[in-house]
Short mmCIF file of C-alpha atoms in Angstrom, two decimals:
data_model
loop_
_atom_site.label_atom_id
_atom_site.label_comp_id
_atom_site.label_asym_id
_atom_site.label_seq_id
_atom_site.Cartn_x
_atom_site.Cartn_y
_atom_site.Cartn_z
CA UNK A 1362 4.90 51.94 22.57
CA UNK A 1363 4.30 48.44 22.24
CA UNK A 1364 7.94 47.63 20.16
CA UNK A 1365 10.17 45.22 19.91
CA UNK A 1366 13.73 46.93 19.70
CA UNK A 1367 16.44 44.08 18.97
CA UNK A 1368 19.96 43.76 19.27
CA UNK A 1369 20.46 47.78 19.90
CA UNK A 1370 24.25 48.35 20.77
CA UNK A 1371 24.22 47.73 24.83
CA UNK A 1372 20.63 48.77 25.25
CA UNK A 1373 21.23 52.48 24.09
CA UNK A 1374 18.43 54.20 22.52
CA UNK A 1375 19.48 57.10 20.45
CA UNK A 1376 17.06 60.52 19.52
CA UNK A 1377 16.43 63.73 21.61
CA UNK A 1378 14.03 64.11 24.25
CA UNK A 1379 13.99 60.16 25.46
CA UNK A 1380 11.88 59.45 28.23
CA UNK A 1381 14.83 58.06 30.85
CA UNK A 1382 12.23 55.15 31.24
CA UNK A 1383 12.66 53.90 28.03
CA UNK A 1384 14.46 50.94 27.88
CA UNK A 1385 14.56 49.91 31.40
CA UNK A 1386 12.96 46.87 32.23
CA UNK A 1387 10.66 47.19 35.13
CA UNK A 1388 7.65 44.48 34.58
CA UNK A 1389 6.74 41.58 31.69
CA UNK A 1390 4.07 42.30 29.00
CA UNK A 1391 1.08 40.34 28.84
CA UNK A 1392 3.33 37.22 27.83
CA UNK A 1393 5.10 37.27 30.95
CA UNK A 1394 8.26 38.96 28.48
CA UNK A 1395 10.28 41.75 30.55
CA UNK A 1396 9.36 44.52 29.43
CA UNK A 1397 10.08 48.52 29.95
CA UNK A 1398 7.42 50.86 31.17
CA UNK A 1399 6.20 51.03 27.91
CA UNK A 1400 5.76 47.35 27.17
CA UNK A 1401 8.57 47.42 25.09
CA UNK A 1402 10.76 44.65 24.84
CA UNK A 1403 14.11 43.54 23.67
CA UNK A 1404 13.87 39.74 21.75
CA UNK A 1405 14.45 37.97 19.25
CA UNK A 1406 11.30 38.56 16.73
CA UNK A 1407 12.02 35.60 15.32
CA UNK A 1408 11.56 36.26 11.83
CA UNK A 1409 10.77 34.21 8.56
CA UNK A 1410 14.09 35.51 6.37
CA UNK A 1411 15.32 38.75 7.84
CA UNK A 1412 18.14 38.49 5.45
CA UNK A 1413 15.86 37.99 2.61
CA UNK A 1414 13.26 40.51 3.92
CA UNK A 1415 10.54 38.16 5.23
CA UNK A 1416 9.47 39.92 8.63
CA UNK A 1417 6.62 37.66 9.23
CA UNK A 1418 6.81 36.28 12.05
CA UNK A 1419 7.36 32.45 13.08
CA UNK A 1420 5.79 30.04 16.27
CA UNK A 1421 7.49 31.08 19.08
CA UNK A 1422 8.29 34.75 18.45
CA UNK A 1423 7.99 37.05 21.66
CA UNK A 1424 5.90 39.68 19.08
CA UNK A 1425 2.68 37.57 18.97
CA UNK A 1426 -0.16 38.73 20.62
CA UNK A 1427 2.52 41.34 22.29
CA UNK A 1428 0.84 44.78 20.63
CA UNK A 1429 -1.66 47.02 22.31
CA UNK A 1430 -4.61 45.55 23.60
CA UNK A 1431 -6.58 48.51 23.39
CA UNK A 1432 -5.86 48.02 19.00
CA UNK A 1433 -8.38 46.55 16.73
CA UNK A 1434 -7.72 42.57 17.02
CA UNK A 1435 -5.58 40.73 14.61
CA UNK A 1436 -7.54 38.95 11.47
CA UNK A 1437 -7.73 35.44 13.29
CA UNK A 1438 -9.49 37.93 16.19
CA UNK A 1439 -6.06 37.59 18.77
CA UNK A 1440 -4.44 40.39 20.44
CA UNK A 1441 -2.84 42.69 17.86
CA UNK A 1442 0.56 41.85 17.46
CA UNK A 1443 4.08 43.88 17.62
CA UNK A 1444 5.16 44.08 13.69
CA UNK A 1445 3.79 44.79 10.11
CA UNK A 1446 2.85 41.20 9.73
CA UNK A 1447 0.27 39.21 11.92
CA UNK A 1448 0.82 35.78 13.10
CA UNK A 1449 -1.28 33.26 12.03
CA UNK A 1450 -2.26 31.03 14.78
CA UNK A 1451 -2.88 27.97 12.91
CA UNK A 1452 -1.24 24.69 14.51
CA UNK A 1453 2.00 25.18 14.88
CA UNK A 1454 2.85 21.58 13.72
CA UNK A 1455 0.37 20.30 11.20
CA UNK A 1456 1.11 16.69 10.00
CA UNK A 1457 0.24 16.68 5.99
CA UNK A 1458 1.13 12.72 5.41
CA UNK A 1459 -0.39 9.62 5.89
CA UNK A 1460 -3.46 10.51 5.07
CA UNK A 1461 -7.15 8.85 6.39
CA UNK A 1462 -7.16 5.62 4.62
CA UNK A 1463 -3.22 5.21 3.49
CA UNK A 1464 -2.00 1.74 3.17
CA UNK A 1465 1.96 1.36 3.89
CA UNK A 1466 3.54 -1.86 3.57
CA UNK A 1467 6.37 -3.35 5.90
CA UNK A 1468 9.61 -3.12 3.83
CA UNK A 1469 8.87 0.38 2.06
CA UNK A 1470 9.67 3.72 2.80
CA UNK A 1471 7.34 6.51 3.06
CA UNK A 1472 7.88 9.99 3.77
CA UNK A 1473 6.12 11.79 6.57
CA UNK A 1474 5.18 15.45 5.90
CA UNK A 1475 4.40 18.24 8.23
CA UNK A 1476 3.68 22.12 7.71
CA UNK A 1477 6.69 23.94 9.89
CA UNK A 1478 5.60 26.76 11.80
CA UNK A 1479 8.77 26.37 14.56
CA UNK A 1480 12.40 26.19 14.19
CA UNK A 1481 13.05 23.20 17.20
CA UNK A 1482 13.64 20.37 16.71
CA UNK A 1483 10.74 17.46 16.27
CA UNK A 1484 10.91 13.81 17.72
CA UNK A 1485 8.52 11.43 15.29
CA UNK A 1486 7.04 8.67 17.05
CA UNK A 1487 4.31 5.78 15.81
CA UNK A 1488 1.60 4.89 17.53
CA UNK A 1489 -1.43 2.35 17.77
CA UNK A 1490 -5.08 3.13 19.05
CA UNK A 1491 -3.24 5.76 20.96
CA UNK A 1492 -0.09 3.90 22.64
CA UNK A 1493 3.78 4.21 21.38
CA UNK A 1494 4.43 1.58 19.28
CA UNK A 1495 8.20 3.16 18.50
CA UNK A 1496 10.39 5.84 18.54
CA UNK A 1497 11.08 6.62 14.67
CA UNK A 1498 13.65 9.56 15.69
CA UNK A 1499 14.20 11.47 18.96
CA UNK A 1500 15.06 14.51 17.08
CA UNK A 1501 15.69 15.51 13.57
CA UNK A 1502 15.15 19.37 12.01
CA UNK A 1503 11.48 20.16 11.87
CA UNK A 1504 12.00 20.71 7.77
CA UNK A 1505 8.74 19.46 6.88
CA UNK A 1506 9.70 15.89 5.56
CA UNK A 1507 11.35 12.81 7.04
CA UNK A 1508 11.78 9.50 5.69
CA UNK A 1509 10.48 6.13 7.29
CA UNK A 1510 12.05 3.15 6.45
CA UNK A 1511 9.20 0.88 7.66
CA UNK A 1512 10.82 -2.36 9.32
CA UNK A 1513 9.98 -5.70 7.68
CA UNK A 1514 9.17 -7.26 10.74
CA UNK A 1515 7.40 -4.69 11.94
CA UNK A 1516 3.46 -4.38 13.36
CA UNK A 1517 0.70 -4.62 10.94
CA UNK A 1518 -3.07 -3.54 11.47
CA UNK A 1519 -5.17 -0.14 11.25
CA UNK A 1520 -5.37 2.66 13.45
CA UNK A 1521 -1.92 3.60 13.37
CA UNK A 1522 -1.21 7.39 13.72
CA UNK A 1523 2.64 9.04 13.35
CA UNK A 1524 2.54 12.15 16.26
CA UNK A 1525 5.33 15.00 15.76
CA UNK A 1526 6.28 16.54 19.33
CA UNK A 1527 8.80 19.50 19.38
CA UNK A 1528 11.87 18.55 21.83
CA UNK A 1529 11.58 21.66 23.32
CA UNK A 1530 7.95 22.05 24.02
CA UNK A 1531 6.08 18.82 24.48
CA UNK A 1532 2.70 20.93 24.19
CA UNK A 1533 3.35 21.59 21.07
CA UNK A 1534 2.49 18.87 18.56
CA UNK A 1535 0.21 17.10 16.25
CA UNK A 1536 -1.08 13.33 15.34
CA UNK A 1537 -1.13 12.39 11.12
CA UNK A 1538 -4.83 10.57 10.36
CA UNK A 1539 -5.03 7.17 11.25
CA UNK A 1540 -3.73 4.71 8.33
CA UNK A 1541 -2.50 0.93 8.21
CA UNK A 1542 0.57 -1.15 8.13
CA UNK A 1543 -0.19 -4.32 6.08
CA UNK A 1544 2.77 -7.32 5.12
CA UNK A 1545 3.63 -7.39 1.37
CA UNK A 1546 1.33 -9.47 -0.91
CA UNK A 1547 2.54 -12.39 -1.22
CA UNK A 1548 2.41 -12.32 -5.48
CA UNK A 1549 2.62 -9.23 -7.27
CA UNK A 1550 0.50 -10.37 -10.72
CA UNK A 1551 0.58 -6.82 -12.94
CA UNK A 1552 -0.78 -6.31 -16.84
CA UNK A 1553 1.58 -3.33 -18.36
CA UNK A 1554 -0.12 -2.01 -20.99
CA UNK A 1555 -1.04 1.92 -22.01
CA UNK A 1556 -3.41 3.91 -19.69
CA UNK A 1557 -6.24 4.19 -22.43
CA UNK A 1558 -6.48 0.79 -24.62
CA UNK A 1559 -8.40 1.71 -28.02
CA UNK A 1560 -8.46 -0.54 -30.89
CA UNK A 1561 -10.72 -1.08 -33.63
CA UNK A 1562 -12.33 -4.36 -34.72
CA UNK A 1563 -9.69 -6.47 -35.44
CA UNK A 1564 -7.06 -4.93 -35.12
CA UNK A 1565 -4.78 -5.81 -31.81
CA UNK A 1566 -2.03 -4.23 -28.85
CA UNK A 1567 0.63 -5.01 -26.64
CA UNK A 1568 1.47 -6.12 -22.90
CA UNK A 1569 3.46 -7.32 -20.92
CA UNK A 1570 3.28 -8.89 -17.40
CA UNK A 1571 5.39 -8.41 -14.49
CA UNK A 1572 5.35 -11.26 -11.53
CA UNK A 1573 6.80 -11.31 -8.09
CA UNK A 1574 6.71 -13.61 -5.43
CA UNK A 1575 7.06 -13.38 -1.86
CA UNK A 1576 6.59 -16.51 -1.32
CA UNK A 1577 8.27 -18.16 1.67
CA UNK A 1578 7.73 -21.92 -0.24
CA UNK A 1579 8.16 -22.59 -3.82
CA UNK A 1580 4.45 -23.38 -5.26
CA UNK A 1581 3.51 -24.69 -9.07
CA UNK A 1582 0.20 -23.38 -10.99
CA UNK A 1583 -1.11 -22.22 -13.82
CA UNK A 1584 -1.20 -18.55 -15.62
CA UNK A 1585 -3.80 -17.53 -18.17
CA UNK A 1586 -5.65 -15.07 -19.67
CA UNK A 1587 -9.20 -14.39 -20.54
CA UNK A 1588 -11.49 -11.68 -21.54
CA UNK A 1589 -14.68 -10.35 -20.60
CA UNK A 1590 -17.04 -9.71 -23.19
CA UNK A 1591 -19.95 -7.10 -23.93
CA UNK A 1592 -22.80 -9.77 -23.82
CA UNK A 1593 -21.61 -10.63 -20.18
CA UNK A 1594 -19.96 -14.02 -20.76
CA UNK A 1595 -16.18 -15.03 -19.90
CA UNK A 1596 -14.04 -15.76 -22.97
CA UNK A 1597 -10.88 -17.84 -22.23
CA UNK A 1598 -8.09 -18.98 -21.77
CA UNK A 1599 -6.96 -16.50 -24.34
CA UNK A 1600 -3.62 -18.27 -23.33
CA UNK A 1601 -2.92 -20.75 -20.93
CA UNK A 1602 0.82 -21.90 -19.43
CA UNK A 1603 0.78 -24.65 -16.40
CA UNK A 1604 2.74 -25.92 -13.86
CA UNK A 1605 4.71 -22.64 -13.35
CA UNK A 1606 7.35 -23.17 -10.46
CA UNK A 1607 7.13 -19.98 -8.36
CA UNK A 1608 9.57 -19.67 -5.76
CA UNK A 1609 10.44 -17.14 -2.81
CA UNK A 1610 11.76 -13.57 -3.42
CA UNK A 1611 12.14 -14.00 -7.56
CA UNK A 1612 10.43 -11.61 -10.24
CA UNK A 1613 9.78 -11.89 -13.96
CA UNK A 1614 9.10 -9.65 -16.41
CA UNK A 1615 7.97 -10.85 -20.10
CA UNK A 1616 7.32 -8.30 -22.84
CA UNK A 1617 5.93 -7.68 -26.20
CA UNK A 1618 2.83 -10.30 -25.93
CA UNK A 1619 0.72 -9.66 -28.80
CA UNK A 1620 -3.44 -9.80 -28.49
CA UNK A 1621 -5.90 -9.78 -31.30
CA UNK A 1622 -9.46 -8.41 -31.20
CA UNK A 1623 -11.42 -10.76 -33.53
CA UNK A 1624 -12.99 -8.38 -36.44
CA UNK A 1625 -16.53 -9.62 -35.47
CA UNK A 1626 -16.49 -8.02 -31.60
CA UNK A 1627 -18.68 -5.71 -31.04
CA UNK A 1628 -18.05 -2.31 -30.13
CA UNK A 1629 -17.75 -1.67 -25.91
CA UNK A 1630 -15.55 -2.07 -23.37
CA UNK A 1631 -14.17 -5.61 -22.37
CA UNK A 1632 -12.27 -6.37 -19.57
CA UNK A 1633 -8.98 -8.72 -20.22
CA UNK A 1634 -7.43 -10.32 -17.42
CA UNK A 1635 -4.47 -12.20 -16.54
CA UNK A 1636 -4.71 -15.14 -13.57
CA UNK A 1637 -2.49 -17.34 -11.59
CA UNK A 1638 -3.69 -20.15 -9.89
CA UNK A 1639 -5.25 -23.27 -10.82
CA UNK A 1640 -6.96 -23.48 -13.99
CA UNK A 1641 -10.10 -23.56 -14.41
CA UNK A 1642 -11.40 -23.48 -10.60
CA UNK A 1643 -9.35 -21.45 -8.74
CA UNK A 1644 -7.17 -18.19 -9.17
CA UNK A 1645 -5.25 -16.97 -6.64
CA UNK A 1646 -4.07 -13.59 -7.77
CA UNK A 1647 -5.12 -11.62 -11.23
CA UNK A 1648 -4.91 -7.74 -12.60
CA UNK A 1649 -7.20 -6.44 -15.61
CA UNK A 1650 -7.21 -3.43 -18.06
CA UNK A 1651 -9.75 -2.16 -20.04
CA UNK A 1652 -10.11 -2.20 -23.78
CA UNK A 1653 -12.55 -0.11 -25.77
CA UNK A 1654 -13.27 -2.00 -29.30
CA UNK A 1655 -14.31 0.55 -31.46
CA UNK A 1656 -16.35 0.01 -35.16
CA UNK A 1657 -13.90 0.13 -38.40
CA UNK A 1658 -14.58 1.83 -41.40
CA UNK A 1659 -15.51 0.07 -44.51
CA UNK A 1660 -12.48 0.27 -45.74
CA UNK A 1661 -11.53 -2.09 -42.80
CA UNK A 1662 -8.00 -1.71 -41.29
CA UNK A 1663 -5.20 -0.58 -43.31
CA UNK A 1664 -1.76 -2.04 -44.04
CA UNK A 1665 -3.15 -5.91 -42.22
CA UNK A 1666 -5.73 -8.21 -42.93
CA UNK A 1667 -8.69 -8.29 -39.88
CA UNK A 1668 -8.63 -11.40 -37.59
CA UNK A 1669 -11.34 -13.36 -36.68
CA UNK A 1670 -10.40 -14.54 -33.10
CA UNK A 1671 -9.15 -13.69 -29.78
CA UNK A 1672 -5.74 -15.30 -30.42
CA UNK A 1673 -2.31 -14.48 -29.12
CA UNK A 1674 1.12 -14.43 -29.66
CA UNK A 1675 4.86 -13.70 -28.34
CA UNK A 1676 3.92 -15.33 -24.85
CA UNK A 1677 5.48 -18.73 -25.27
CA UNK A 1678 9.16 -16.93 -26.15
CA UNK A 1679 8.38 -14.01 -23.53
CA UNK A 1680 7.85 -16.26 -20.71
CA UNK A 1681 10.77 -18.83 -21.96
CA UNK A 1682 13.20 -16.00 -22.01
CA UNK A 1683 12.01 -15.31 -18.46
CA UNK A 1684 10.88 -18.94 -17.21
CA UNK A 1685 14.30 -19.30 -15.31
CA UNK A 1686 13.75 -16.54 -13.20
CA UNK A 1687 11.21 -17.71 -11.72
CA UNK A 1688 11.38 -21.43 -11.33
CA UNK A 1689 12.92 -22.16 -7.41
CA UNK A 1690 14.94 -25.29 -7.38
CA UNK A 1691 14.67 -25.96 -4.00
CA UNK A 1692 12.58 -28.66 -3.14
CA UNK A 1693 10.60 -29.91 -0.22
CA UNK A 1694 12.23 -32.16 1.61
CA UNK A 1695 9.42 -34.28 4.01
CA UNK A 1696 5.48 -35.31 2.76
CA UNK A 1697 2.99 -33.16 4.61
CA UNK A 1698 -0.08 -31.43 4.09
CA UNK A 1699 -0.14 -27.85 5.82
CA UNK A 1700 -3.08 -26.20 8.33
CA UNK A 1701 -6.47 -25.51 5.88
CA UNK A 1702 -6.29 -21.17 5.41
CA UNK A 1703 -9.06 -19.98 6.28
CA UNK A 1704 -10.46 -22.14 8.86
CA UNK A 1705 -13.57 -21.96 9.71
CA UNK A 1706 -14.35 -21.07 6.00
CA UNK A 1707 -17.11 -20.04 3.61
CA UNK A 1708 -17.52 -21.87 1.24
CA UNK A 1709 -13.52 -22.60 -0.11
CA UNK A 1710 -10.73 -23.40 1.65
CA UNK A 1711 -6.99 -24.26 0.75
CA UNK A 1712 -4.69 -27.32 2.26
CA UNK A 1713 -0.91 -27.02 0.39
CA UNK A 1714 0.88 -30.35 0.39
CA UNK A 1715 4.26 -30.99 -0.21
CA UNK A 1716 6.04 -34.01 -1.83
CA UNK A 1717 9.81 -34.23 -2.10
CA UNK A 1718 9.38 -36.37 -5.50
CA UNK A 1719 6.93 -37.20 -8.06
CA UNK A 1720 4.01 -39.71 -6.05
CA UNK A 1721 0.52 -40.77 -5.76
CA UNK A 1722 -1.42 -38.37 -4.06
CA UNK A 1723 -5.10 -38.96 -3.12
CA UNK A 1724 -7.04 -35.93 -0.89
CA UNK A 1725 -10.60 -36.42 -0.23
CA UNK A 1726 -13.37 -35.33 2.60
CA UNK A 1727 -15.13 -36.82 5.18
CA UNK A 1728 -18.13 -35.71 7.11
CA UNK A 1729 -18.42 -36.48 10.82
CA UNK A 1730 -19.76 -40.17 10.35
CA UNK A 1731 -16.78 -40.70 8.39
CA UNK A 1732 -18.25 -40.63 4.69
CA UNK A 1733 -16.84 -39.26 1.65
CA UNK A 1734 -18.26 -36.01 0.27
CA UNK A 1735 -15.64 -34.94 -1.53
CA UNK A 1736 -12.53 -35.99 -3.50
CA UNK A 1737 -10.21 -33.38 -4.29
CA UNK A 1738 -7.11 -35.22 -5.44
CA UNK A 1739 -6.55 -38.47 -6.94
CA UNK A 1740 -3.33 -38.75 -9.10
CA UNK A 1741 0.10 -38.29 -9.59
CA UNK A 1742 1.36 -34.89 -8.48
CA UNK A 1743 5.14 -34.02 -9.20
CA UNK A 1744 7.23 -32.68 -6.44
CA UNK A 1745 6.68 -29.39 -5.32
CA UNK A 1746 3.86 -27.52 -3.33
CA UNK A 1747 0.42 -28.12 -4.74
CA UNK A 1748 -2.46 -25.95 -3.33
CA UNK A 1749 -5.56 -28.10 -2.89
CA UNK A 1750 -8.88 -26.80 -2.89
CA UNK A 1751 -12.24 -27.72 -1.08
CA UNK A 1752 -14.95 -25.83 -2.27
CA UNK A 1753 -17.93 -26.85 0.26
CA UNK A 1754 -20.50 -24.33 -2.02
CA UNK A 1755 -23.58 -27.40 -1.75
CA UNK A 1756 -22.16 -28.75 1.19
CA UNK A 1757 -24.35 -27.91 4.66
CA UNK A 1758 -22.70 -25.80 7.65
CA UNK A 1759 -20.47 -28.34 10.51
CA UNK A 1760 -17.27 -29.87 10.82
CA UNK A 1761 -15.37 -31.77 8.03
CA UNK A 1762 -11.97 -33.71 7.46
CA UNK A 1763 -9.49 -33.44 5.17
CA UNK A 1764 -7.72 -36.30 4.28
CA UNK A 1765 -4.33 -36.55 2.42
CA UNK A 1766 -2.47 -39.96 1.62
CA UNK A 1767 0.73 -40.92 -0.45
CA UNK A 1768 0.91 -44.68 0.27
CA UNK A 1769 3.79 -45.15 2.23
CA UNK A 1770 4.50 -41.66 3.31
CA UNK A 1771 1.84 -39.83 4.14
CA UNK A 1772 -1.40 -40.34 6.03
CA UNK A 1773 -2.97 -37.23 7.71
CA UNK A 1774 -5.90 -35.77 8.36
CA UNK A 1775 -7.06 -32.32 9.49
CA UNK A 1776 -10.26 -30.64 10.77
CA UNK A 1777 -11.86 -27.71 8.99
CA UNK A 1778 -15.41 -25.82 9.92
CA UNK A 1779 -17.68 -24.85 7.33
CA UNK A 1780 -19.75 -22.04 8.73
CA UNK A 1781 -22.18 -19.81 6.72
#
């Protein structure tokens, strides 16, 4: 009663004293499966591993919630079910990865995870606040893992969801968390050093740095370092290299920069930092590590003689080695001074301006009745991209003007809005 008798040679039942109804399909079981007066039936269980001995059974089998209904319910409190082994009736797709809160950039690859519970195949699809945003496969074997090659020119914002259908049975499917597509930074500024930094009162450790750019123009600054220290204050530049060249889609990597810990910090935790941008008012990208300065002994440090300041070495020869790699050639080739990001601002804002040779470059900034409040340039700049910056901190809320000149070749001017 209640069975499920498979793949029996041509339907024959074998045993004395058979009921002549048993076998013959006259109705469907409560699943609408045809079925013989007894409600047995003649299907694929659709099992795990049969070969292997795994009789549970899988999404889709003609067993579940097949069994007597007059039987004590199944653990999940469904119909009993034909077999040793009860379904669980748990989603049937269940998408594992992104996670709530993932950040995926365009460029990478990622892969999307899903617990399998059917044996069709799966199309993938990404979405947006709930509308197709494009077809990542039509079909591919609902394994559990598939791997996105996010475009590069691809859409960027949050509430993005990936939403697994099965080919076969568009009712059955399931949407990841919601997570965001973001671009690439545009520098990649990274301190390699160990996990856990310990070291005793002078004594000192190791780094390096990795830099890329994904720049689209070649830009010059500075790099630095700096530390801060237990009382609070800002110690630096530990080190300090300028007018670094940084051009599109190059990468350095400089190794084996030595750091001191002067022999009269105090114990605690600093924070040391490396910078890019333009010493000493404006960084554009940094990374930090912690350090924990710990008390020596007496006996001070053995096998080196305690130092007495934060100085450095190795950096000059690491970033020589490397210096090529990152310096772009290439060149602007007009004078112009580009759109003020962010605009409206609070209370800094950036103008880049490029000069195809070494000139005279003056920037300053006018209020609406045309007076100077500012001056943010006044020398000579060589070529490249230089990032100017206003910073409007004691300046009042309104409208503003930039103003770039290099006599002869440039004379523009550009409106920005200060709002706080």
């Amino acid at each position: 009663m209640f069975c499920d008798v498979y793949s029996n040679s041509g339907g024959e039942y074998g045993g004395n004293a058979l009921d002549p109804d048993l076998g013959v399909i006259v109705g469907e079981n409560a699943n609408g499966d045809p079925c013989d007066a007894f409600h047995n039936i003649s299907m694929d269980p659709y099992y795990v591993d049969a070969a292997n001995g795994d009789y549970h059974l899988t999404y889709g089998s003609p067993c579940i919630d097949a069994g007597d209904p007059d039987s004590p319910p199944d653990p999940d409190n469904t119909v009993a079910d034909i077999g040793a082994f009860p379904f669980s009736h748990g989603p049937a797709i269940l998408v594992t990865a992104p996670t709530a809160g993932t950040v995926l950039m365009r460029g990478d690859s990622f892969d999307i995870t899903w617990n399998d519970n059917i044996t069709e195949m799966v199309s993938i699809e990404l979405h947006q606040g709930g509308n197709l945003v494009e077809v990542l496969t039509d079909g591919t074997e609902s394994d559990g893992v598939y791997e996105w090659d996010i475009t590069e020119d691809g859409p960027v914002g949050d509430d993005f969801t990936i939403v697994i259908t099965s080919t076969t049975d568009p009712g059955v499917t399931d949407s990841s968390d919601e997570f965001t597509l973001d671009e690439p930074p545009l520098l990649i500024l990274e301190l390699v050093a160990d996990d856990t930094l310990i070291v005793p009162q002078g004594g000192s450790f190791e780094y390096g740095v990795i830099l890329e750019s994904n720049l689209a123009t070649t830009h010059i600054g500075d790099l630095w370092t700096e530390v801060d220290l237990v009382s609070g204050y800002t110690y630096g530049p530990i080190w300090l290299l300028s007018d670094i060249s940084v051009g599109p889609n190059t990468s350095l990597v400089a190794e084996g920069i030595g750091q001191a810990i002067p022999a009269t910090a105090a114990p605690g935790y600093y924070t040391f930092r490396i910078e890019i941008g333009y010493f000493p008012s404006y960084f554009v990208f940094s990374d930090e590590i912690t350090i924990e300065v710990t008390e020596v002994p007496v006996a001070g440090i053995s096998g080196s003689e305690p130092v007495d300041d934060w100085h450095a070495w190795g950096y000059q020869d690491a970033f020589k080695l490397n210096i090529a790699a990152i310096v772009d050639t290439e060149l602007p080739d007009e004078y112009s001074m580009s759109p003020a990001y962010p605009n409206p601002f609070n209370p800094t804002t950036t103008v880049s301006v490029s000069l195809p040779e070494t000139a005279r470059l003056k920037v300053s900034v006018l209020n609406i009745l045309g007076r100077k409040v500012a001056e943010l340039a006044d020398g000579s700049f060589s070529a490249g991209e230089h990032n100017i910056v206003f910073d409007a901190t004691r300046l009042g809320s309104g409208l503003y003007f930039i103003h770039a000149t290099v006599p002869g070749h440039l004379d523009q001017v550009q409106k920005v809005m200060l709002v706080r």
